[in-house]
XYZ file of C-alpha atoms in Angstrom:
586
model
C 24.408 12.192 -24.982
C 25.631 12.617 -21.308
C 26.753 10.310 -19.021
C 24.264 9.203 -15.810
C 27.106 8.017 -13.776
C 27.113 10.539 -11.689
C 25.263 10.904 -8.445
C 24.916 14.751 -8.882
C 21.353 15.509 -10.178
C 21.297 15.598 -14.242
C 20.928 19.101 -15.457
C 17.058 20.582 -16.886
C 18.012 19.850 -20.973
C 20.439 17.402 -20.748
C 20.019 15.630 -24.236
C 19.450 12.225 -22.581
C 18.675 8.704 -23.197
C 14.943 7.212 -22.524
C 17.043 4.627 -20.451
C 18.785 7.420 -19.536
C 15.933 9.609 -18.321
C 14.056 6.481 -16.530
C 17.272 5.971 -14.968
C 17.568 9.692 -13.397
C 14.035 9.652 -12.440
C 14.547 6.461 -9.978
C 17.259 8.145 -8.996
C 15.142 11.106 -7.560
C 12.568 8.965 -6.350
C 15.152 7.700 -3.714
C 14.960 3.801 -5.829
C 18.859 2.039 -4.944
C 17.480 -1.633 -6.226
C 15.951 -2.932 -8.853
C 14.698 -6.345 -8.898
C 15.020 -7.902 -12.314
C 15.508 -10.138 -15.364
C 16.962 -8.468 -18.594
C 15.333 -9.563 -21.803
C 15.235 -8.402 -25.748
C 13.368 -5.190 -25.228
C 15.134 -3.733 -22.365
C 18.318 -4.648 -23.720
C 19.089 -1.027 -23.977
C 17.967 -0.264 -20.465
C 20.521 -2.424 -19.223
C 22.876 -0.957 -21.309
C 22.680 1.738 -19.217
C 22.253 0.138 -16.180
C 25.546 -0.818 -16.658
C 27.119 1.745 -14.914
C 24.690 3.578 -13.148
C 24.989 4.092 -9.546
C 21.673 1.810 -8.467
C 22.032 -1.706 -7.896
C 20.053 -4.800 -9.881
C 19.734 -8.014 -8.340
C 19.153 -10.313 -10.844
C 16.751 -13.154 -9.929
C 16.175 -16.635 -11.199
C 12.438 -16.028 -12.769
C 10.500 -12.722 -12.787
C 7.467 -14.067 -10.615
C 10.635 -13.685 -7.439
C 11.518 -10.577 -9.193
C 7.680 -8.820 -7.732
C 8.314 -10.930 -4.871
C 11.261 -9.823 -3.795
C 10.572 -6.333 -4.136
C 7.196 -6.918 -2.306
C 10.181 -8.248 0.776
C 11.913 -5.058 0.441
C 8.862 -2.733 0.358
C 7.389 -4.790 3.128
C 10.611 -4.638 5.217
C 10.800 -1.000 4.913
C 8.040 0.651 3.865
C 9.866 2.193 0.132
C 8.206 1.889 -3.118
C 9.855 -1.814 -4.124
C 11.254 -1.613 -7.967
C 11.155 -4.838 -10.587
C 11.727 -5.213 -13.886
C 11.159 -7.707 -16.861
C 11.123 -7.981 -19.934
C 8.382 -7.846 -22.559
C 6.333 -11.276 -23.038
C 6.478 -14.002 -20.922
C 8.736 -11.751 -18.630
C 6.156 -9.084 -18.410
C 3.607 -12.555 -17.352
C 5.126 -13.815 -14.770
C 5.418 -10.841 -12.943
C 1.693 -11.073 -12.593
C 1.411 -13.124 -9.667
C 3.914 -10.858 -7.807
C 1.409 -7.614 -8.551
C -1.502 -9.148 -7.978
C -0.245 -10.618 -4.376
C 0.773 -7.085 -3.550
C -2.553 -5.608 -4.972
C -4.365 -8.182 -2.377
C -1.706 -6.549 0.419
C -1.850 -3.290 -0.241
C 1.971 -2.891 -1.206
C 3.784 -0.580 -3.393
C 5.608 -1.583 -6.255
C 6.113 -0.232 -9.202
C 7.035 -2.473 -12.041
C 8.728 -1.294 -15.452
C 8.095 -3.551 -18.570
C 9.318 -3.596 -21.995
C 7.570 -3.731 -24.575
C 8.242 -4.882 -28.506
C 8.907 -1.338 -30.456
C 6.225 0.765 -30.982
C 5.504 0.207 -34.446
C 4.990 -3.758 -34.257
C 2.598 -3.585 -31.140
C -0.648 -5.642 -32.453
C 1.448 -7.190 -34.636
C 1.733 -10.637 -32.666
C 5.640 -10.067 -32.888
C 8.084 -12.234 -31.368
C 7.417 -11.681 -27.344
C 4.405 -9.120 -27.651
C 1.691 -9.700 -25.142
C -1.090 -7.031 -24.130
C 1.119 -6.027 -20.731
C -1.195 -3.186 -20.920
C -4.414 -4.576 -20.641
C -3.422 -8.084 -18.894
C -2.227 -5.861 -15.560
C -5.288 -3.386 -15.150
C -6.932 -5.430 -12.758
C -3.888 -6.642 -11.742
C -2.887 -3.071 -10.566
C -4.038 0.025 -8.590
C -2.487 1.647 -12.022
C -1.035 1.037 -15.092
C 0.388 3.330 -17.928
C 1.877 3.080 -21.968
C 4.355 5.543 -22.220
C 3.963 6.821 -25.912
C 6.753 9.573 -26.656
C 9.471 9.983 -24.371
C 9.058 13.160 -23.781
C 6.180 11.349 -21.545
C 9.163 9.122 -19.155
C 9.367 11.316 -16.375
C 5.450 12.587 -15.549
C 4.940 8.868 -15.686
C 7.189 7.615 -13.306
C 7.028 9.875 -10.783
C 3.054 9.403 -11.024
C 4.086 6.266 -10.737
C 5.749 6.181 -7.239
C 2.877 8.546 -6.008
C 0.155 6.311 -6.859
C 1.553 3.112 -5.869
C 2.671 5.233 -2.284
C -0.182 6.928 -1.494
C -3.406 6.647 -0.201
C -3.807 2.974 -0.333
C -0.622 1.526 -1.396
C -0.211 -1.150 -4.417
C 1.526 -2.119 -7.251
C 1.794 0.144 -10.403
C 3.107 -0.729 -13.801
C 5.111 0.956 -16.520
C 5.333 -0.192 -19.851
C 7.367 0.890 -22.025
C 8.285 -0.140 -26.007
C 11.842 -0.775 -27.104
C 11.850 1.918 -29.261
C 11.179 4.586 -26.111
C 14.151 3.413 -24.451
C 15.797 4.283 -27.145
C 15.300 7.565 -28.261
C 16.322 10.509 -27.055
C 15.018 13.516 -25.381
C 16.458 16.663 -23.239
C 15.349 16.027 -20.205
C 12.885 17.732 -18.052
C 12.658 17.012 -14.447
C 8.978 17.213 -12.417
C 8.539 19.005 -9.811
C 5.126 18.861 -9.160
C 2.630 16.128 -9.343
C -1.200 16.888 -10.934
C -3.362 14.055 -10.721
C -7.166 15.444 -10.627
C -8.717 12.574 -10.838
C -7.241 11.158 -7.915
C -8.514 12.054 -4.328
C -6.569 11.468 -1.248
C -8.905 11.766 1.544
C -6.712 11.676 5.059
C -7.763 13.700 7.658
C -10.440 12.227 8.742
C -13.776 14.116 10.117
C -13.292 16.264 12.008
C -16.774 15.202 13.886
C -16.480 11.923 13.598
C -13.624 11.037 15.553
C -14.843 13.186 18.245
C -18.268 10.679 18.741
C -15.565 8.291 17.852
C -13.843 8.918 21.001
C -17.588 8.979 23.145
C -18.476 5.336 21.610
C -14.565 3.941 23.202
C -15.596 5.424 26.601
C -19.328 4.613 26.202
C -18.337 1.320 24.974
C -18.444 -2.057 27.906
C -16.849 -4.589 25.814
C -14.192 -2.345 23.844
C -11.620 -4.375 21.184
C -9.387 -2.967 18.684
C -9.273 -5.251 15.151
C -6.050 -3.345 14.026
C -4.473 -4.530 10.606
C -1.961 -3.625 7.487
C -2.950 -0.239 6.994
C -1.439 0.910 10.333
C 1.867 -0.137 9.587
C 1.608 1.284 6.130
C 0.978 4.681 7.825
C 3.752 3.908 10.602
C 0.288 4.933 12.826
C 2.172 1.660 15.601
C 3.219 4.459 17.999
C -0.333 6.455 17.685
C -2.207 2.692 17.947
C -0.156 1.987 21.230
C -0.541 5.555 22.867
C -4.629 4.655 21.964
C -4.517 1.627 23.397
C -2.343 2.646 26.959
C -4.664 5.287 27.230
C -8.085 3.184 26.726
C -7.101 -0.128 28.138
C -8.242 -1.778 24.975
C -8.025 -5.101 24.206
C -6.177 -5.582 20.439
C -6.200 -8.340 18.363
C -3.847 -7.504 15.005
C -4.638 -9.315 11.653
C -2.346 -11.278 9.802
C -1.467 -8.514 7.887
C -0.905 -6.366 10.867
C 1.005 -8.381 13.232
C 4.002 -5.997 14.988
C 1.923 -3.225 14.238
C 1.060 -3.642 18.356
C 4.207 -5.644 20.236
C 3.592 -8.780 20.876
C 4.822 -8.729 23.998
C 2.052 -6.051 24.945
C 0.235 -6.158 27.732
C -2.718 -5.547 25.499
C -2.062 -7.511 22.562
C -4.741 -10.769 22.534
C -3.535 -12.668 19.389
C -4.472 -12.932 15.930
C -8.248 -13.742 15.113
C -10.046 -15.557 12.187
C -9.759 -18.915 10.990
C -6.480 -19.783 12.854
C -6.477 -17.496 15.480
C -6.876 -17.858 19.309
C -9.646 -18.833 20.844
C -9.460 -15.477 22.980
C -8.830 -13.555 20.148
C -12.183 -15.114 18.353
C -14.120 -15.380 21.524
C -13.267 -11.695 22.051
C -14.321 -10.566 18.272
C -17.305 -12.376 18.594
C -18.705 -11.162 22.484
C -17.582 -7.270 21.959
C -20.094 -4.136 21.922
C -17.380 -2.073 19.833
C -15.055 -2.993 17.413
C -12.913 0.009 16.463
C -11.354 -1.632 13.353
C -8.249 1.117 12.260
C -6.800 -0.570 8.770
C -8.479 -3.818 8.410
C -10.893 -4.590 5.438
C -12.573 -7.566 6.937
C -11.503 -10.529 4.998
C -13.479 -12.973 5.182
C -10.818 -15.065 6.887
C -11.430 -13.007 9.889
C -14.772 -13.275 9.852
C -15.911 -16.571 8.761
C -19.437 -16.444 8.571
C -20.519 -12.975 8.090
C -24.058 -13.395 8.934
C -23.080 -14.684 12.918
C -19.498 -12.690 12.825
C -19.826 -10.167 15.939
C -23.827 -9.739 16.438
C -23.119 -7.877 19.997
C -20.858 -5.011 17.930
C -21.337 -1.573 16.423
C -18.187 -0.805 14.287
C -15.717 1.857 14.468
C -14.149 1.781 10.827
C -10.830 3.995 10.319
C -9.547 3.470 6.451
C -7.663 5.622 3.811
C -9.964 3.945 1.219
C -13.752 4.805 1.378
C -14.493 1.270 -1.160
C -13.939 -0.612 2.366
C -16.008 0.914 4.665
C -18.817 -1.149 5.118
C -17.893 -2.719 2.222
C -18.434 -6.310 4.113
C -19.389 -5.407 7.278
C -21.742 -2.196 8.110
C -20.081 0.537 10.365
C -22.366 2.501 12.571
C -18.740 5.280 12.542
C -17.067 5.568 9.257
C -13.983 7.551 9.408
C -12.233 8.197 5.795
C -8.396 8.895 6.792
C -4.885 7.867 7.206
C -4.798 6.031 10.210
C -1.946 7.708 11.434
C -3.160 11.164 11.222
C -6.671 9.604 12.670
C -4.876 8.027 15.548
C -3.162 11.147 16.179
C -6.368 13.147 16.317
C -8.399 10.780 18.149
C -6.200 10.566 20.849
C -5.791 13.993 21.760
C -9.935 13.878 21.797
C -9.915 10.366 24.693
C -7.673 12.759 26.647
C -10.247 15.419 26.289
C -12.518 13.479 27.669
C -10.851 10.958 29.751
C -11.935 12.951 33.179
C -15.509 12.556 32.832
C -15.624 9.431 31.366
C -12.918 7.170 32.494
C -15.661 6.290 35.256
C -18.768 5.533 32.844
C -17.698 1.772 32.017
C -14.606 1.063 34.261
C -16.379 -2.079 36.129
C -18.084 -3.227 33.630
C -14.838 -3.126 31.270
C -12.650 -4.920 34.082
C -15.113 -7.483 33.966
C -14.628 -7.855 30.022
C -10.879 -8.127 30.718
C -11.422 -10.436 33.024
C -13.737 -12.228 30.535
C -10.722 -12.085 27.651
C -8.054 -13.371 30.292
C -10.157 -16.840 31.082
C -10.211 -16.788 27.514
C -6.449 -17.039 27.011
C -6.178 -18.926 30.053
C -8.666 -21.715 29.391
C -7.311 -22.236 25.713
C -3.999 -20.768 24.468
C -1.797 -20.888 22.055
C 0.446 -24.059 22.983
C 4.068 -25.282 21.943
C 4.090 -28.849 21.421
C 6.249 -31.246 21.841
C 7.606 -34.735 21.438
C 9.710 -37.291 21.940
C 10.597 -38.860 18.864
C 9.281 -35.910 16.101
C 9.272 -32.763 15.695
C 6.825 -31.191 15.926
C 5.745 -27.770 13.924
C 4.813 -25.926 17.499
C 8.235 -27.292 18.439
C 10.222 -25.790 15.778
C 8.214 -22.344 15.879
C 9.081 -22.502 19.403
C 12.573 -22.118 18.802
C 13.384 -19.951 15.992
C 11.014 -17.641 18.866
C 13.358 -17.902 21.304
C 15.684 -17.091 19.412
C 14.454 -14.316 16.989
C 13.314 -12.764 20.728
C 11.092 -10.761 18.680
C 13.617 -8.833 17.232
C 14.454 -11.180 13.459
C 11.992 -10.655 10.527
C 10.039 -13.939 9.087
C 9.489 -14.589 5.839
C 6.542 -17.039 4.983
C 4.622 -19.008 2.120
C 0.872 -20.145 2.373
C -0.095 -22.705 4.492
C 0.814 -24.655 7.919
C 3.709 -23.122 8.573
C 2.643 -19.543 7.650
C -0.206 -20.107 10.009
C 1.712 -21.540 12.762
C 4.440 -18.964 12.404
C 2.110 -16.414 12.295
C 0.775 -17.967 15.799
C 3.851 -18.758 17.707
C 6.614 -15.928 16.766
C 6.493 -12.630 17.961
C 6.885 -9.521 16.533
C 7.305 -7.085 18.335
C 7.794 -4.367 16.103
C 5.962 -3.377 12.759
C 7.648 -4.405 9.629
C 8.867 -7.886 11.283
C 6.372 -10.186 9.917
C 6.617 -10.808 5.690
C 3.845 -12.787 3.800
C 1.570 -13.243 1.534
C -1.517 -12.542 2.936
C -4.698 -11.925 0.949
C -3.492 -13.887 -2.337
C -1.936 -16.817 -0.311
C 1.142 -17.606 -2.834
C 3.436 -20.514 -3.082
C 6.799 -19.898 -3.380
C 6.569 -16.154 -1.676
C 8.777 -16.591 0.971
C 11.962 -17.269 -0.137
C 12.241 -14.311 -3.029
C 10.463 -12.199 -0.288
C 13.261 -12.620 2.495
C 16.245 -12.039 -0.411
C 14.355 -8.445 -0.690
C 14.407 -7.939 2.906
C 17.710 -9.013 3.699
C 19.057 -6.523 0.866
C 16.892 -4.254 2.245
C 17.907 -4.580 5.858
C 21.496 -6.427 5.997
C 22.294 -6.113 9.553
C 18.801 -7.773 10.420
C 18.463 -11.702 11.122
C 16.095 -12.573 8.246
C 14.544 -16.295 8.181
C 12.787 -17.513 5.710
C 10.208 -20.498 6.693
C 8.599 -22.300 4.024
C 7.061 -25.053 3.671
C 8.464 -28.425 1.849
C 5.746 -27.571 -1.595
C 5.898 -23.848 -1.774
C 10.531 -24.233 -1.407
C 10.023 -26.142 -4.436
C 8.784 -23.799 -6.424
C 11.762 -21.062 -4.859
C 14.437 -23.158 -5.441
C 16.117 -21.234 -8.478
C 16.528 -17.976 -6.232
C 19.270 -20.335 -4.103
C 21.620 -18.946 -6.907
C 20.229 -15.178 -5.837
C 21.142 -16.008 -2.517
C 24.673 -17.410 -3.217
C 25.812 -14.381 -5.711
C 24.898 -11.810 -3.118
C 25.970 -14.623 -0.137
C 22.864 -13.215 1.414
C 23.385 -14.700 5.401
C 18.902 -16.163 5.049
C 18.268 -18.470 7.492
C 16.106 -20.829 5.039
C 14.054 -23.007 7.425
C 12.432 -25.805 5.307
C 9.365 -27.225 7.648
C 9.490 -30.376 5.998
C 6.447 -32.304 6.463
C 6.064 -34.690 3.236
C 2.628 -33.223 2.138
C 0.963 -30.087 0.507
C 0.218 -29.885 4.323
C -2.805 -27.291 4.821
C -4.760 -29.315 1.391
C -4.189 -32.636 3.508
C -5.257 -30.943 6.748
C -8.912 -30.264 4.757
C -8.674 -33.120 2.957
C -8.690 -35.395 6.619
C -11.066 -33.276 8.317
C -13.544 -32.416 5.866
C -13.404 -35.370 2.307
C -13.082 -38.366 5.092
C -9.023 -38.531 5.161
C -9.098 -39.031 0.759
C -5.552 -37.585 0.596
C -5.140 -36.997 -3.151
C -2.605 -35.340 -5.048
C -0.763 -33.869 -2.005
C 1.760 -36.472 -1.191
C 5.908 -35.298 -1.589
C 7.713 -37.745 -1.752
C 10.747 -36.538 -3.381
C 12.928 -33.471 -1.377
C 16.424 -33.136 -2.788
C 19.676 -33.767 -0.088
C 19.639 -30.492 1.821
C 23.522 -30.568 2.181
C 23.718 -31.690 -1.052
C 21.550 -28.912 -2.980
C 22.987 -26.246 -0.990
C 26.525 -27.331 -0.797
C 25.962 -26.704 -4.813
C 25.493 -22.934 -4.572
C 28.811 -23.293 -1.964
C 26.726 -22.960 1.420
C 25.970 -24.783 4.431
C 22.563 -27.350 4.707
C 21.330 -29.988 6.767
C 18.725 -32.198 7.286
C 17.079 -32.916 10.986
C 14.479 -35.246 12.480
C 15.223 -35.545 15.818
C 14.025 -32.778 18.362
C 17.268 -33.073 20.239
C 18.615 -31.658 17.103
C 16.650 -28.659 16.431
C 17.661 -26.592 19.254
C 22.048 -26.816 18.382
C 20.924 -27.121 14.447
C 19.037 -23.351 14.678
C 21.923 -21.841 16.572
C 24.972 -23.609 14.020
C 22.461 -22.005 10.930
C 22.105 -18.471 13.206
C 25.703 -18.184 13.607
C 26.944 -19.030 10.619
C 28.027 -15.923 8.365
C 26.624 -16.350 5.426
C 23.087 -18.325 4.341
C 22.204 -21.355 5.699
C 19.747 -24.062 4.437
C 18.094 -26.065 7.253
C 15.396 -28.982 6.119
C 13.267 -30.066 9.528
C 11.577 -33.504 9.174
C 8.220 -32.338 11.223
C 5.629 -34.632 12.182
C 4.210 -35.796 9.240
C 0.613 -35.033 9.895
C -0.360 -32.313 12.491
C -2.970 -29.976 12.049
C -3.151 -26.242 12.576
C -5.636 -25.616 15.725
C -7.514 -23.711 16.795
C -9.730 -24.063 13.158
C -13.141 -22.076 11.670
C -13.797 -24.752 9.417
C -15.472 -22.931 5.926
C -18.851 -21.542 6.285
C -18.539 -21.550 9.934
C -18.988 -18.472 12.725
C -15.344 -17.566 14.373
C -16.893 -18.946 17.878
C -17.429 -22.341 16.453
C -13.755 -23.423 16.563
C -12.441 -26.466 16.581
C -9.630 -26.527 18.859
C -8.713 -29.787 18.856
C -8.177 -33.209 16.713
C -11.693 -34.854 16.314
C -11.952 -38.072 18.561
C -12.293 -41.638 18.222
C -16.255 -42.429 18.401
C -16.980 -45.680 20.003
C -19.144 -47.725 18.357
C -21.706 -49.906 20.389
């Protein structure tokens, strides 16, 4: 059997094991990192990996392998790869795969399966990974013969990364890893049932340009599709060409720089007053790579009642799924925007002045909303406000650091108050809203971008779901700045119980938390706890200046709530802007 340690491509016809073929296919796909956890049926694969050039990162739980692969992918745009053994290992990947599915993140998951002849016998660590992950992935494969491996692996990467990206799983029985075959490289992908529409309809694009110039109150609504398609430069060109107000979704933060003059902020449940009022009052939504998520639209019947919609998306199933589009354009955002910008320039001489007065008045209205209810950095002299924490991280980051989060209050404050001047800096679990995502995704991002400053901001709830990954961080000496916004509660659940369940706080108190210095010290790096506002700046600077990892536990105001807030079932212009005030009793 040939060795696979060489960095040179392996010649066609070379006799290899299934494990070696898999590694060669991964190498040809440009894979340099795999996040995983070995087990019984993947032993042949890990044995072949022992002296291979592809680096393996041993996480401490398979779910975190999927999150780390997402962090790697979200930071780079490349396909992230994770690996787990059969049964419980594969099952532990499922949450991470659904999370990637919801946020359209390209991930390829390799799972081991029991030997082919044992499938269906309830063998040790057997689970129907193929069946269970079918709705959790964009596509999945079960390898039945070693000769299929090259085709399946390359198809998996193609499916994961093209069209609307997403996770693809390849389930490989142990005997396939061990079998031998003469390796045949794959030179082309042929998937007759998989059609991609990337260019956009020329006539629809011209009509879109006309609608934009004719609009009196336009609003660009840009999402994760801009980042996936690397269309941020084209978005900026469009926005500047027609001077368009722009909101970025939670998944789209950084698509237009946070310091750009046309950037309003994030819309939706915890979006800004100006963004939500703009979306409510616009007469034209230019929706680019978005899916009209319920967290953005609020009560759908009352969403943007005066607006026509231009909807650009690579996935035709998203067009008019939630909100009807007067002008649908199916295509890759980058290619569509390149064409749209050309037509916009062609029409500019005759159309720019058409609605210029109304547009100027529209901008005045939006700026008035921004001044009336800005997103505030709250401060206190005796407690660290969560907003104060975000303001200090924002100051240090200056729009350039990678920030990962879990889900909850800290996620919303980080989205509102930290600036992201480039795509792929903001990494969070948007669609599934998964606790425990922040720390392992930071591992993937830091491994992918070793020279970048990486913060992971966690709540004290989600953080305690991912503590085992301290070991991974310590093993690789990753200089991640681990910031826990510790309010002693499952904060967002507490906020809802306070506001909508008569303050009956049921099972949301987190009254036990490890000593930060001792916990970090147990893994060989520094950590501390602070609770005074005057300590915050110096503590964060100490963390950033530390060459290795640093764990900073920040005790913040326990009962601070995130505002603005659109209550469940409310319209986006029905925001709660401040805490409810006591009502006087006569």
